Coordinates of C-alpha atoms in Angstrom, one line a residue:
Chain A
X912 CA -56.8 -16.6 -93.0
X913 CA -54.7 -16.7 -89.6
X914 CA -51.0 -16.5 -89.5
X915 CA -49.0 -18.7 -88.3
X916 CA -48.4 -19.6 -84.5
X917 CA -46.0 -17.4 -82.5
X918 CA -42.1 -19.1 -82.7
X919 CA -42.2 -20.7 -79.5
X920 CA -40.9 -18.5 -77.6
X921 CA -41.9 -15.5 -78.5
X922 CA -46.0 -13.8 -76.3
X923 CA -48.1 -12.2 -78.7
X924 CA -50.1 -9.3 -77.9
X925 CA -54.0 -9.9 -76.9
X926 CA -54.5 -7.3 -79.9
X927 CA -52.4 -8.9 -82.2
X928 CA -54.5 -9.8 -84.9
X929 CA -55.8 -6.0 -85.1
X930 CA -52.2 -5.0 -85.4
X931 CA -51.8 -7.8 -88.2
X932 CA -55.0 -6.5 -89.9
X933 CA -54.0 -2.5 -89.9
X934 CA -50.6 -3.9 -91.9
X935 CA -48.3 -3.7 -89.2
X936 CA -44.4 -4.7 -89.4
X937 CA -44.2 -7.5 -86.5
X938 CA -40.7 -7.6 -85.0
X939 CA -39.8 -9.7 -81.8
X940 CA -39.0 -7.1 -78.5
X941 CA -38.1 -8.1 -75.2
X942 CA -39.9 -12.1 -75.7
X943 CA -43.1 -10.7 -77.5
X944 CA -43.7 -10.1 -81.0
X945 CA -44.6 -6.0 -81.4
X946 CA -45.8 -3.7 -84.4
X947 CA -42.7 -1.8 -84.7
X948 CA -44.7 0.4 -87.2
X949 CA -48.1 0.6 -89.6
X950 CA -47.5 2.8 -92.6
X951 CA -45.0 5.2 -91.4
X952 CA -43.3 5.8 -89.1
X953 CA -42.6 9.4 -89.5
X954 CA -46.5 9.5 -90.0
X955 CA -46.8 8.0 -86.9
X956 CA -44.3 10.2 -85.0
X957 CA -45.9 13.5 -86.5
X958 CA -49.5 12.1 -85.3
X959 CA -48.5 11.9 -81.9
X960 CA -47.3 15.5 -81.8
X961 CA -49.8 17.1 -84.0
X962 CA -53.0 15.4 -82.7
X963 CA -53.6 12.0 -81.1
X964 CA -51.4 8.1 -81.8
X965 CA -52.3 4.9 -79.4
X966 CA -49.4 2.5 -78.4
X967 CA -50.7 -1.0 -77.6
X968 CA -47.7 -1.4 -74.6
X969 CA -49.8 -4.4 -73.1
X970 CA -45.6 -6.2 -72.9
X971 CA -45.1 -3.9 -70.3
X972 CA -45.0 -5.3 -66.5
X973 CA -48.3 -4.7 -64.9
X974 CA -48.3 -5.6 -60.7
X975 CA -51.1 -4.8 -58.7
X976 CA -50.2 -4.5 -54.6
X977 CA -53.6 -4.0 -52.5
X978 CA -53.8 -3.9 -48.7
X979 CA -52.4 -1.2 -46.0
X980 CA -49.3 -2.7 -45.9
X981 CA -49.0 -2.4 -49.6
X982 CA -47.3 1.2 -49.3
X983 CA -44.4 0.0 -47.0
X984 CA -44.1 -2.9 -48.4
X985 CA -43.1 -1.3 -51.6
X986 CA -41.1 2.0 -50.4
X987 CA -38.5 -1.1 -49.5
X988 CA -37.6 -1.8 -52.9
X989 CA -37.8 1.0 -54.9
X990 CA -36.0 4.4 -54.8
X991 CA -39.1 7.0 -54.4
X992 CA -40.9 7.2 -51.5
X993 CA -44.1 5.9 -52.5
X994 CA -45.7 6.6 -49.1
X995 CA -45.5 10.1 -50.4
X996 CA -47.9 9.7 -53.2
X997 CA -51.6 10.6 -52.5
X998 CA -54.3 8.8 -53.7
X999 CA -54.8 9.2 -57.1
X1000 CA -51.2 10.2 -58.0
X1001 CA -48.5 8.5 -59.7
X1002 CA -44.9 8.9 -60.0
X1003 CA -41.7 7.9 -61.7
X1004 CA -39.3 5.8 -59.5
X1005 CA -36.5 3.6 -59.7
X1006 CA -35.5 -0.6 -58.5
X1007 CA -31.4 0.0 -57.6
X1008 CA -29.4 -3.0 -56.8
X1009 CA -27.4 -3.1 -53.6
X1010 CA -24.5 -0.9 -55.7
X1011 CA -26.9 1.6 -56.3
X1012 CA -27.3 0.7 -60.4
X1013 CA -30.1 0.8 -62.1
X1014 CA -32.2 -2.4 -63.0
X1015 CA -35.5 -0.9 -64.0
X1016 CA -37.1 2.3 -64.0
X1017 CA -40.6 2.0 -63.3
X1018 CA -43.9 3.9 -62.5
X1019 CA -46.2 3.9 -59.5
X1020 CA -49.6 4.8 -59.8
X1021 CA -51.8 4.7 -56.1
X1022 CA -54.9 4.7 -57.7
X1023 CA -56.4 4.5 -54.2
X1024 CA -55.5 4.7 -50.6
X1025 CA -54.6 0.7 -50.1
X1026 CA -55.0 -0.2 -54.0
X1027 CA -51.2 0.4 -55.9
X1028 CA -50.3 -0.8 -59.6
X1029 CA -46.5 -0.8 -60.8
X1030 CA -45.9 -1.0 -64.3
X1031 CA -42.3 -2.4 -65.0
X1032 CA -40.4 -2.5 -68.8
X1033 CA -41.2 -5.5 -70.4
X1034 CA -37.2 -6.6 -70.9
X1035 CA -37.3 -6.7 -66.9
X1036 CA -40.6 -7.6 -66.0
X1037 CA -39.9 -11.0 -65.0
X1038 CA -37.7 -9.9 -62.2
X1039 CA -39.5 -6.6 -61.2
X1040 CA -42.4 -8.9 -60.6
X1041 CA -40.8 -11.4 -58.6
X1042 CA -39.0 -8.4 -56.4
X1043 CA -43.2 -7.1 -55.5
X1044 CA -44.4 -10.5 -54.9
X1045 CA -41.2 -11.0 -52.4
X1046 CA -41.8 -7.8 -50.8
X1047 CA -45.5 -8.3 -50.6
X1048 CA -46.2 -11.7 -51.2
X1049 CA -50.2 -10.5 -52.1
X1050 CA -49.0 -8.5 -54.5
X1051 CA -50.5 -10.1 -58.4
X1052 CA -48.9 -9.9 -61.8
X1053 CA -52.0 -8.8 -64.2
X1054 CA -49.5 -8.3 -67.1
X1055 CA -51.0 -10.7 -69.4
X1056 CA -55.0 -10.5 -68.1
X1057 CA -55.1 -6.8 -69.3
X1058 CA -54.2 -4.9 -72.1
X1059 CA -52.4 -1.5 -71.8
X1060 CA -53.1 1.5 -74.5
X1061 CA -51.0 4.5 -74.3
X1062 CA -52.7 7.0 -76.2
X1063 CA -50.7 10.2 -76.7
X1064 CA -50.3 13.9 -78.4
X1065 CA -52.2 16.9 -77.8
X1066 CA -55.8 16.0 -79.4
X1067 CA -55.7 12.7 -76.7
X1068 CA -57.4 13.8 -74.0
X1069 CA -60.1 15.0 -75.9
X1070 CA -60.8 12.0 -78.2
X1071 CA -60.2 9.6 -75.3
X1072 CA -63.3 11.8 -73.4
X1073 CA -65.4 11.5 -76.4
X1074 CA -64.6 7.6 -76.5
X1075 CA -65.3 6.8 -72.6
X1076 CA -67.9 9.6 -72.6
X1077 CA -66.3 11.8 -69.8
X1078 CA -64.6 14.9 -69.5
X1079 CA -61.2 13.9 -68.4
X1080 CA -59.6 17.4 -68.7
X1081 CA -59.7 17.6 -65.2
X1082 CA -57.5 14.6 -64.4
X1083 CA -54.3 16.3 -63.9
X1084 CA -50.8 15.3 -65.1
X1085 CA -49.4 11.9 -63.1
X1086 CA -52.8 11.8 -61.8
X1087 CA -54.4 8.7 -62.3
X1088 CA -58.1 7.3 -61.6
X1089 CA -60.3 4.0 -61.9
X1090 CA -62.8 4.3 -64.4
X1091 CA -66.5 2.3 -65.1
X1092 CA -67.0 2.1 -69.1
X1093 CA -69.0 -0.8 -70.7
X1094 CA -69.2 -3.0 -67.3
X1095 CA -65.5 -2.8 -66.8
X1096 CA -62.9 -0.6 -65.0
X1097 CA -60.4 1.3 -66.7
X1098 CA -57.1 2.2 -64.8
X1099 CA -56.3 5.8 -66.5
X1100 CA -52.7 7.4 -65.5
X1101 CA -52.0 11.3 -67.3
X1102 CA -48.6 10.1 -68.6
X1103 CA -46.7 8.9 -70.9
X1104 CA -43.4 8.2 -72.7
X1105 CA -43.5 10.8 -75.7
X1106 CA -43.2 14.2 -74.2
X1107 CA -47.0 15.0 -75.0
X1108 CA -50.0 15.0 -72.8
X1109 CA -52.0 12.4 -73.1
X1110 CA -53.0 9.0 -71.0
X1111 CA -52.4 5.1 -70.5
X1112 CA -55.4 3.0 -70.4
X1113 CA -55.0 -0.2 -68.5
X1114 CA -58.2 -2.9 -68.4
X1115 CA -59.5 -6.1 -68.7
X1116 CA -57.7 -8.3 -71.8
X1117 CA -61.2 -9.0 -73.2
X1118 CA -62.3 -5.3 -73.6
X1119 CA -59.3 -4.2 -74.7
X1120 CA -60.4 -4.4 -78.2
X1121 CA -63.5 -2.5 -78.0
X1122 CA -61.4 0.6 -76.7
X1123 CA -58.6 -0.1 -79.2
X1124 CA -61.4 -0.1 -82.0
X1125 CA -63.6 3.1 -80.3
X1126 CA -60.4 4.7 -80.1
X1127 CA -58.9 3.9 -83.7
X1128 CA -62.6 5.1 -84.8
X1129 CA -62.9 8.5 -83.1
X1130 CA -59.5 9.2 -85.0
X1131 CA -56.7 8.3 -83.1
X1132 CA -53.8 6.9 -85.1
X1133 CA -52.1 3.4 -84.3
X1134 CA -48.6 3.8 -83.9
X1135 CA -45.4 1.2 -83.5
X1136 CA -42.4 1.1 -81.0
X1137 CA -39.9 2.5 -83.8
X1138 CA -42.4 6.3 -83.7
X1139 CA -42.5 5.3 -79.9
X1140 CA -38.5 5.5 -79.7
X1141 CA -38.0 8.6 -82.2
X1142 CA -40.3 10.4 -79.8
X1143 CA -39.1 9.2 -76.2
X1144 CA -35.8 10.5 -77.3
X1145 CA -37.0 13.7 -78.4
X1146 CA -38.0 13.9 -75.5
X1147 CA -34.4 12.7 -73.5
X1148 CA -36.8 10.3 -71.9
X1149 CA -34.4 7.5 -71.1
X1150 CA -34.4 3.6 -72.2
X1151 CA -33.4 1.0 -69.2
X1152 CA -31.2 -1.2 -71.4
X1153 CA -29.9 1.6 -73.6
X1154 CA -29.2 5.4 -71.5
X1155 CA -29.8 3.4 -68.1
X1156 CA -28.5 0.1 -66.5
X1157 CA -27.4 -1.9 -63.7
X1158 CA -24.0 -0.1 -63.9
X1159 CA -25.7 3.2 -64.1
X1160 CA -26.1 5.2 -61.4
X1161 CA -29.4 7.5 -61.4
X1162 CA -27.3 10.5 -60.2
X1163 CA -25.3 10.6 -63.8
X1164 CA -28.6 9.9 -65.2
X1165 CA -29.9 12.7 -64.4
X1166 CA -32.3 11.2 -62.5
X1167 CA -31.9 11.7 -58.9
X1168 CA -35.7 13.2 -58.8
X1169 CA -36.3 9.8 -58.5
X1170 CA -34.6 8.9 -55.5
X1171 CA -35.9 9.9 -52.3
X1172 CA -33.1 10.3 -49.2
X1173 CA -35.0 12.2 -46.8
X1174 CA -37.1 9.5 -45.0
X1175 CA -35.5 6.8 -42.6
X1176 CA -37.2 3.7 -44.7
X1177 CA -34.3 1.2 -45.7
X1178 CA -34.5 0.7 -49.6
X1179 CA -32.9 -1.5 -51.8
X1180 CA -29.5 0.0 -52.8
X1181 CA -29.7 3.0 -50.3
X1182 CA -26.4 3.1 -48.7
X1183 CA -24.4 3.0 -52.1
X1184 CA -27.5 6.1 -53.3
X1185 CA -26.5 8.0 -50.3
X1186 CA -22.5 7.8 -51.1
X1187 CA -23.2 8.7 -54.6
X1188 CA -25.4 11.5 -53.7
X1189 CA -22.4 12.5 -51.5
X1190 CA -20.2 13.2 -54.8
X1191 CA -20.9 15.2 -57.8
X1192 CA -21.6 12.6 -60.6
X1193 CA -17.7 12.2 -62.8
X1194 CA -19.5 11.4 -66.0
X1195 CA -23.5 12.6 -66.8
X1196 CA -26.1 11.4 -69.5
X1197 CA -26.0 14.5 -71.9
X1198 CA -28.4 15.7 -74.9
X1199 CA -26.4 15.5 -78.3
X1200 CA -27.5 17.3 -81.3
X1201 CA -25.7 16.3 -85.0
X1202 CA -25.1 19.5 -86.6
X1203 CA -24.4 18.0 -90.3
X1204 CA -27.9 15.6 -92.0
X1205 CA -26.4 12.4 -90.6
X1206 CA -27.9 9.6 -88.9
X1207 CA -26.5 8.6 -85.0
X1208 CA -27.1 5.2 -83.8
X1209 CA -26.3 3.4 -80.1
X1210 CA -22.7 2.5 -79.6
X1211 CA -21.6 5.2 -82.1
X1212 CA -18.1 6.7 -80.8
X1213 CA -18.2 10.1 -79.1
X1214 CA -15.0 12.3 -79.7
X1215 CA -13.7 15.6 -78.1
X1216 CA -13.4 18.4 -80.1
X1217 CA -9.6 17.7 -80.3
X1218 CA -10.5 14.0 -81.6
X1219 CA -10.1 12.0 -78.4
X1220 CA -12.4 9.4 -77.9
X1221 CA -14.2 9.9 -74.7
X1222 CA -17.3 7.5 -75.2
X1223 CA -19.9 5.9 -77.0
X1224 CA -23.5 6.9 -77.6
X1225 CA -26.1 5.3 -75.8
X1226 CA -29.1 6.1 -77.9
X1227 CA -29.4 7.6 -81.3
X1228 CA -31.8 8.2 -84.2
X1229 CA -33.1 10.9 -86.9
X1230 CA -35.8 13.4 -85.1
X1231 CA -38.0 13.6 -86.9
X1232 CA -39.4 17.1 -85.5
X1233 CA -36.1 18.6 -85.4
X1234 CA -34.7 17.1 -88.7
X1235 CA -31.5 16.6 -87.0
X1236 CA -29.8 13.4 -85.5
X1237 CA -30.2 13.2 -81.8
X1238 CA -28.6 10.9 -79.8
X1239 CA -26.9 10.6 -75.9
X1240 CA -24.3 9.4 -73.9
X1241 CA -22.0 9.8 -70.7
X1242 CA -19.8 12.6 -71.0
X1243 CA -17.3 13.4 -68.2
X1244 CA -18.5 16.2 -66.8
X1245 CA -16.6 18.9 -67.8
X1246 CA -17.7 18.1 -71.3
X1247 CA -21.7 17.7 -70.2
X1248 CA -22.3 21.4 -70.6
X1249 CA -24.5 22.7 -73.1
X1250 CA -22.5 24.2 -76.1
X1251 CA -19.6 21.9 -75.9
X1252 CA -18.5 20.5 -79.1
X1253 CA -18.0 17.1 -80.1
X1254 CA -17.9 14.6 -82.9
X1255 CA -19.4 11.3 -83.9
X1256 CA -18.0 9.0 -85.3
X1257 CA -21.1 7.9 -88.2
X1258 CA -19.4 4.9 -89.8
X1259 CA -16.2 6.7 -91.8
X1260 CA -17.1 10.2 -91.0
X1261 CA -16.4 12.2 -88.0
X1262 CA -19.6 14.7 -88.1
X1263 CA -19.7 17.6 -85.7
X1264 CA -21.9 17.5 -83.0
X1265 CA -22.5 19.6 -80.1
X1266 CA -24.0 19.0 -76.5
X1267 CA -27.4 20.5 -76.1
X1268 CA -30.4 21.2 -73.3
X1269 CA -32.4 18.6 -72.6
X1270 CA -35.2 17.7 -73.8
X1271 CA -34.1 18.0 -77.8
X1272 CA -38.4 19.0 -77.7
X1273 CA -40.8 20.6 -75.8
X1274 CA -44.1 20.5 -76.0
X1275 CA -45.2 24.6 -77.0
X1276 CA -47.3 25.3 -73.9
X1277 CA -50.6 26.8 -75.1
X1278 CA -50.9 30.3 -75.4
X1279 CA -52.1 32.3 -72.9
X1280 CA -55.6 34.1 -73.9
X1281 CA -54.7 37.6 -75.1
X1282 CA -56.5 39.9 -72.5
Chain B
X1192 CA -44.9 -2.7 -106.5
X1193 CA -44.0 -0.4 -109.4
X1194 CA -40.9 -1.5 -111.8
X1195 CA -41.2 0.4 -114.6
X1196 CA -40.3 -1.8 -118.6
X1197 CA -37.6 0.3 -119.7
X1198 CA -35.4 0.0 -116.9
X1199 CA -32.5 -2.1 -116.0
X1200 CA -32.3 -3.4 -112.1
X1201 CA -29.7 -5.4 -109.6
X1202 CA -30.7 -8.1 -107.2
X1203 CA -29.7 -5.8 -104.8
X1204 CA -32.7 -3.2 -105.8
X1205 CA -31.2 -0.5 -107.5
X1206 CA -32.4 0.6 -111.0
X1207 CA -30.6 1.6 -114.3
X1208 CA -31.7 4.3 -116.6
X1209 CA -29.8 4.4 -120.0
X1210 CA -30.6 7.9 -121.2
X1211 CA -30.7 9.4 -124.6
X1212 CA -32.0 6.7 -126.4
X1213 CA -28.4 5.2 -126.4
X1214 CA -27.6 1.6 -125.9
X1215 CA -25.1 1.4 -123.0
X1216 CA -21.5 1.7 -124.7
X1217 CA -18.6 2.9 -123.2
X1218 CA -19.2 6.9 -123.1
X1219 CA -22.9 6.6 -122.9
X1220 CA -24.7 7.9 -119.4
X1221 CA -26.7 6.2 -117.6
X1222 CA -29.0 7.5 -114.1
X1223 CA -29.3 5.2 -110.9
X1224 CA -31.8 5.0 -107.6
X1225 CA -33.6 2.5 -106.0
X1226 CA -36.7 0.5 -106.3
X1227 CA -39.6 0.8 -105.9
X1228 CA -39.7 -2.6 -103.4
X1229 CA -36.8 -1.1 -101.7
X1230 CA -38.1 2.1 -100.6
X1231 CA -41.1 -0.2 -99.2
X1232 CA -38.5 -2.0 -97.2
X1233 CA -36.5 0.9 -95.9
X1234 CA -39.6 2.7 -94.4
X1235 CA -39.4 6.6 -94.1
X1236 CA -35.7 7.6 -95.9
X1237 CA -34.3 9.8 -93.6
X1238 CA -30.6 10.2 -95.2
X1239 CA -28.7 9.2 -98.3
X1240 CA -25.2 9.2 -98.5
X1241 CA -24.1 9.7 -102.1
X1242 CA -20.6 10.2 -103.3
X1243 CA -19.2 13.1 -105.0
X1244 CA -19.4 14.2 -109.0
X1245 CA -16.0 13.0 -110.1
X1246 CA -16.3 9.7 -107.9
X1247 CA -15.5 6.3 -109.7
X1248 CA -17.9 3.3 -109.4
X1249 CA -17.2 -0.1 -109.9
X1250 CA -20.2 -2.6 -110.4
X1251 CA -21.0 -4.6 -107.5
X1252 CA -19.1 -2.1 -104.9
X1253 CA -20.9 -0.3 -102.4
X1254 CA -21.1 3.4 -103.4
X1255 CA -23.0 5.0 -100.6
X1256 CA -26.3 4.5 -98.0
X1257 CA -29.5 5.1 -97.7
X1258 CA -31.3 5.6 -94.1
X1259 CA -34.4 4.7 -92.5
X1260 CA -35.0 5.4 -88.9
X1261 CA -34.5 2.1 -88.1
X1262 CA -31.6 0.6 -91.3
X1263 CA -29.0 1.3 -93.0
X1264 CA -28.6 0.1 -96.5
X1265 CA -25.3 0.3 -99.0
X1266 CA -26.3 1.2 -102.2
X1267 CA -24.2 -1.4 -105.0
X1268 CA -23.1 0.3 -107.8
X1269 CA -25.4 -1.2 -110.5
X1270 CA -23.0 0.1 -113.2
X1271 CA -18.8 0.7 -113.9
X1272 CA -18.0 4.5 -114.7
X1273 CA -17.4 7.6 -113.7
X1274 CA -20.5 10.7 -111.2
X1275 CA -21.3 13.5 -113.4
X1276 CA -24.3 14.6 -111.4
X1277 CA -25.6 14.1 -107.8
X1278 CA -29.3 14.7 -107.2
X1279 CA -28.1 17.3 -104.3
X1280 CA -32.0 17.8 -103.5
X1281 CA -32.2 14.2 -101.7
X1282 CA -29.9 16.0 -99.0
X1283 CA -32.9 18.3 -97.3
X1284 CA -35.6 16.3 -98.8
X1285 CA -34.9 12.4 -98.6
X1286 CA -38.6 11.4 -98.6
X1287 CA -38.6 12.0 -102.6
X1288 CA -37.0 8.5 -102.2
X1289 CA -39.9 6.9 -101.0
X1290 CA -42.7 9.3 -103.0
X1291 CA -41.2 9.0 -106.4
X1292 CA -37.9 6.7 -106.7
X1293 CA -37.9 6.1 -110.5
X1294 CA -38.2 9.9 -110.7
X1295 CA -37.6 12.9 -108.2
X1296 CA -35.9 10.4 -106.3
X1297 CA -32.7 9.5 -108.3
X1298 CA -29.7 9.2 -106.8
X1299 CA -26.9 9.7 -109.6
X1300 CA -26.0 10.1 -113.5
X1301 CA -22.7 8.6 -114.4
X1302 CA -20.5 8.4 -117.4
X1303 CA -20.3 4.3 -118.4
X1304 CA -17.0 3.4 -118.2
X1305 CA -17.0 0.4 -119.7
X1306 CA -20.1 -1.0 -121.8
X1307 CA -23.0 -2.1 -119.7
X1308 CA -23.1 -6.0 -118.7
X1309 CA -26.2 -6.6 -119.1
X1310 CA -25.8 -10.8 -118.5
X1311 CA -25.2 -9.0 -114.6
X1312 CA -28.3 -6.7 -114.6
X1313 CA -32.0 -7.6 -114.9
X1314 CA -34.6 -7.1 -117.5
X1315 CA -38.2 -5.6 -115.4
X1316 CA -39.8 -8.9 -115.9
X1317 CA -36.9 -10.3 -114.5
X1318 CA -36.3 -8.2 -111.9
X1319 CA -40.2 -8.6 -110.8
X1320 CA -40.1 -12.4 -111.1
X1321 CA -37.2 -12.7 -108.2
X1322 CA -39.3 -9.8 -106.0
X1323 CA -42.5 -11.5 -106.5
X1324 CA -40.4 -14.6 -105.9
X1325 CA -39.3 -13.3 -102.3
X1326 CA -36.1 -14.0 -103.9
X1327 CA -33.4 -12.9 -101.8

C-alpha cells in the first residue's frame, strides 16, 4: 500500500519509499520531504561514530561544469581558488555576495582535469545553480537525475570497499574519484559533514537503490538529518541558514581557509573579503559547552558572566557523545576565548556555560603501532 | 503501545499510579510519568525538568519538561497536591524514560491534595481508545 502523493509542493527523495519502508519519520526540509530519523536517533548518532550510518542527501545541489574553461569560469564566483585544486581533489569553499556575506557554503570536487561537480545546500540550491549556469552557461544541474549517499563513521570505508568490491583505503581525505560499479559510474569524494572519515557516493537516480540496499546489507545503518545535525555540531561544522548567512562574514566564521586572496582572479564579493581580511573580526563564531544537564536550542540568549546579554545562539542541541548541551554563537571577541564564562538563558533558567575549543569532538586518531 | 489496566492517564499522556491499595482521597499518594505513546513521540529523552520535593501541583498546570533532541514537551500535572519524591536518577540517565516509563522511568510521588477527579482523568481503555483514535 503506497502513501499518499507528496503536498504539492514539497520533492520527494528518489529513495523515498525505502525510507518509508525502514519506518522513517518524514519531515518537510528545505522543499523536500526527508527522514529526520529511523528508530533513534541517538542510535543513529552513536552508529556513525562507532562504526558505519548512510545519509541519503540526494536534496543537496548537484552541478556538473565540464570543459577547460570550466576552472575559470568558476574561480569567478566562489571564494576558493578552485584553479588550485588538482585533479582528483576537492575542497570546501564559499559563494559571498558583493558585501562579502555568506550565501552558501559549498564543496568543489575536480574529479578530473576539465570535469568539475559542485554540490550546494539544498535550502540554496536553486540560486547556487543559477549562479554556475551564468558563469558557465554549459554547466548542468544533475541534482534530481542522481542520488547522493553520504556514508560515514570509522567502519565506512571498509564496508563501502566490500560493497563496490575495491580497496578504497587509498583514496585520501577530500580526494575524490569516478568509479565503474554495475555499468554505472560512481562519483566518490572522502568527506563528509559528521567529523568521521568516511565518503559521499554520487550516481545515477536509477542505481541508487541497489547501493542504498548493498550498503544497508553489508551493515551500514540508515540515519536521518536530526543524527546528521547532533553530529555536524559536534563537530562545530557550521549550518548556512543557522551559524552562517548572507550577513555573515566568513572571517568571524572562522572560515577564512576558505577564502583565497592571493591570486589576481576577480571573485564575487572580493573587495568587501579583502577589507574585512584587513581588520581583525569584532565578533567570532565560538564553541559553547553547557556545564549543568540542560538542553540549548538556536535563538537561545547568550549572557556575560555579569548577566549582560551579548547575543543569541546560533545552533544548539544535546551531544550526544559528550552528554552535554552544545551550542554556538557570535561572541565579541574579547569574550570568544576558550575558558570564558557565560550563561544561557534555557527558557526560565540562566545555566552556566562556558566557551570551549572547537570542535566539541574529535575523532581519536588511531594508535600508533607499539614498536 | 503499552498502557497498562490499573492506571489512570490525561489526554495530554501522562499516567497516574494510586499506590497502596488506596482509593485516591485527600492524603492518599499517588506516582506520575509518561506514556508509553509519548515516549514514542518524543524520540530519545535527553532531559527532564522536574520540580522540587515540596513543590505544589495543580491539575492541568504545567509542572516541568521533557526533552528529545529535537522537542520540548511540558509535562500537565495529572493530579492536585503536594512532591514528596523526585526520581533524581532520570537526571544522568533520561533514557529510563523511553526503556521503561510505567516503571524506572517515573517522574514523581505526590501527596493528593484534594481527592482525585477522576470525571478529568481516563480509565486505560479509555485512554487507549483516544490514542488508537489519533485523538489529539
Amino acid at each position: 500500500m503506497s502513501d499518499p502523493p507528496a503536498t504539492a509542493s514539497l520533492h520527494r527523495l528518489p529513495l523515498h519509499d525505502r525510507h518509508v519502508a525502514l519506518g522513517a519519520r518524514m519531515a518537510p526540509f528545505a522543499g523536500w520531504e526527508m527522514p529526520l530519523q529511523y528508530e533513534s536517533v541517538l542510535d543513529e548518532h552513536h552508529a556513525v561514530r562507532d562504526g558505519a550510518g548512510m545519509f541519503d542527501v540526494s536534496h543537496m545541489g548537484r552541478v556538473t561544469l565540464d570543459g577547460p574553461a570550466a576552472a575559470a569560469a568558476l574561480r569567478g564566483v566562489t571564494t576558493f581558488d578552485v584553479t588550485t585544486i588538482a585533479p582528483g581533489e576537492a575542497h570546501y569553499s564559499l559563494f559571498c555576495n558583493a558585501e562579502g556575506g555568506i550565501d552558501d557554503d559549498v564543496f568543489v570536487y575536480r574529479i578530473e582535469n576539465a570535469r568539475w561537480l559542485v554540490v550546494v545546500n539544498a535550502a540554496n540550491a536553486e540560486a547556487g545553480s543559477a549562479r554556475l549556469r551564468t558563469a558557465y552557461p554549459a554547466a548542468r544541474d544533475v541534482t534530481t537525475a542522481t542520488v547522493m549517499l553520504a556514508v560515514q563513521g570509522p567502519r565506512a570505508i571498509e564496508l563501502l570497499s566490500g560493497v563496490l568490491g575495491d580497496s578504497l583505503a587509498e583514496v585520501a581525505p577530500r580526494h575524490c574519484l569516478a568509479f565503474a560499479w554495475r555499468g554505472v559510474e560512481v562519483l566518490l569524494a572522502r568527506t563528509g559533514y559528521t567529523g568521521e572519515d568516511g565518503m559521499e557516493c554520487i550516481l545515477p537516480a536509477e542505481a541508487g537503490g541497489a547501493l542504498w540496499d548493498a550498503l544497508v546489507g553489508a551493515g551500514v545503518r540508515p540515519a536521518g538529518l536530526a543524527a546528521r545535525d547532533t553530529l555536524r555540531l559536534e563537530a562545530a561544522l557550521p549550518l548556512h541558514g543557522h551559524d552562517i548567512d548572507a550577513a555573515t562574514s566568513p572571517y568571524e566564521a572562522g572560515l577564512g581557509f576558505a577564502v583565497s586572496l592571493d591570486d589576481t582572479a576577480p571573485f564575487t564579493g572580493r573587495a568587501a573579503l579583502e577589507a574585512a581580511h584587513a581588520t581583525p573580526p569584532a565578533r567570532r563564531l565560538a564553541c559553547i559547552r553547557i556545564l549543568e544537564r540542560a538542553v540549548p536550542r538556536a535563538e537561545m540568549e547568550v549572557l556575560d558572566a555579569s548577566g549582560t546579554a551579548v547575543t543569541a545562539l546560533t545552533s544548539g542541541t544535546f551531544s550526544p557523545t559528550l552528554r552535554a548541551g552544545i551550542g554556538m554563537a557570535y561572541l565579541p571577541a574579547p569574550l570568544a576565548s576558550p575558558g570564558t564564562p557565560l550563561h544561557v538563558r534555557v527558557r526560565d533558567r540562566l545555566v552556566p556555560a562556558e566557551v570551549v575549543r572547537r570542535p566539541f569532538y574529535r575523532r581519536p586518531r588511531a594508535r600508533a603501532t607499539e614498536a | 503501545m503499552d498502557v497498562p489496566d490499573q492506571l489512570l492517564y490525561t489526554d495530554s499522556d501522562e499516567w497516574v499510579r494510586i499506590e497502596g491499595g488506596a482509593s485516591g482521597d485527600a492524603g492518599d499518594e499517588v506516582v506520575i510519568g509518561i506514556t508509553d505513546y509519548a515516549q514514542d513521540q518524543l524520540g530519545d529523552i535527553v532531559f527532564v525538568e522536574l520540580p522540587p520535593v515540596g513543590r505544589a501541583l495543580t491539575a492541568g498546570v504545567a509542572f516541568g519538561v521533557v526533552e528529545s533532541i529535537k522537542a520540548v514537551s511540558d509535562l500537565n500535572a495529572p493530579v492536585t497536591g503536594e512532591v514528596l519524591e523526585v526520581n533524581e536518577s532520570l537526571a544522568d540517565a533520561p533514557e529510563q524514560v523511553n526503556a521503561d516509563p510505567y516503571g524506572a522511568g517515573w517522574f514523581l510521588r505526590v501527596r493528593l491534595g484534594v481527592p482525585l477527579d477522576r470525571s478529568a482523568l481516563l480509565t486505560a481503555e479509555a485512554y487507549r481508545a483516544f490514542r488508537l483514535d489519533g485523538g489529539s
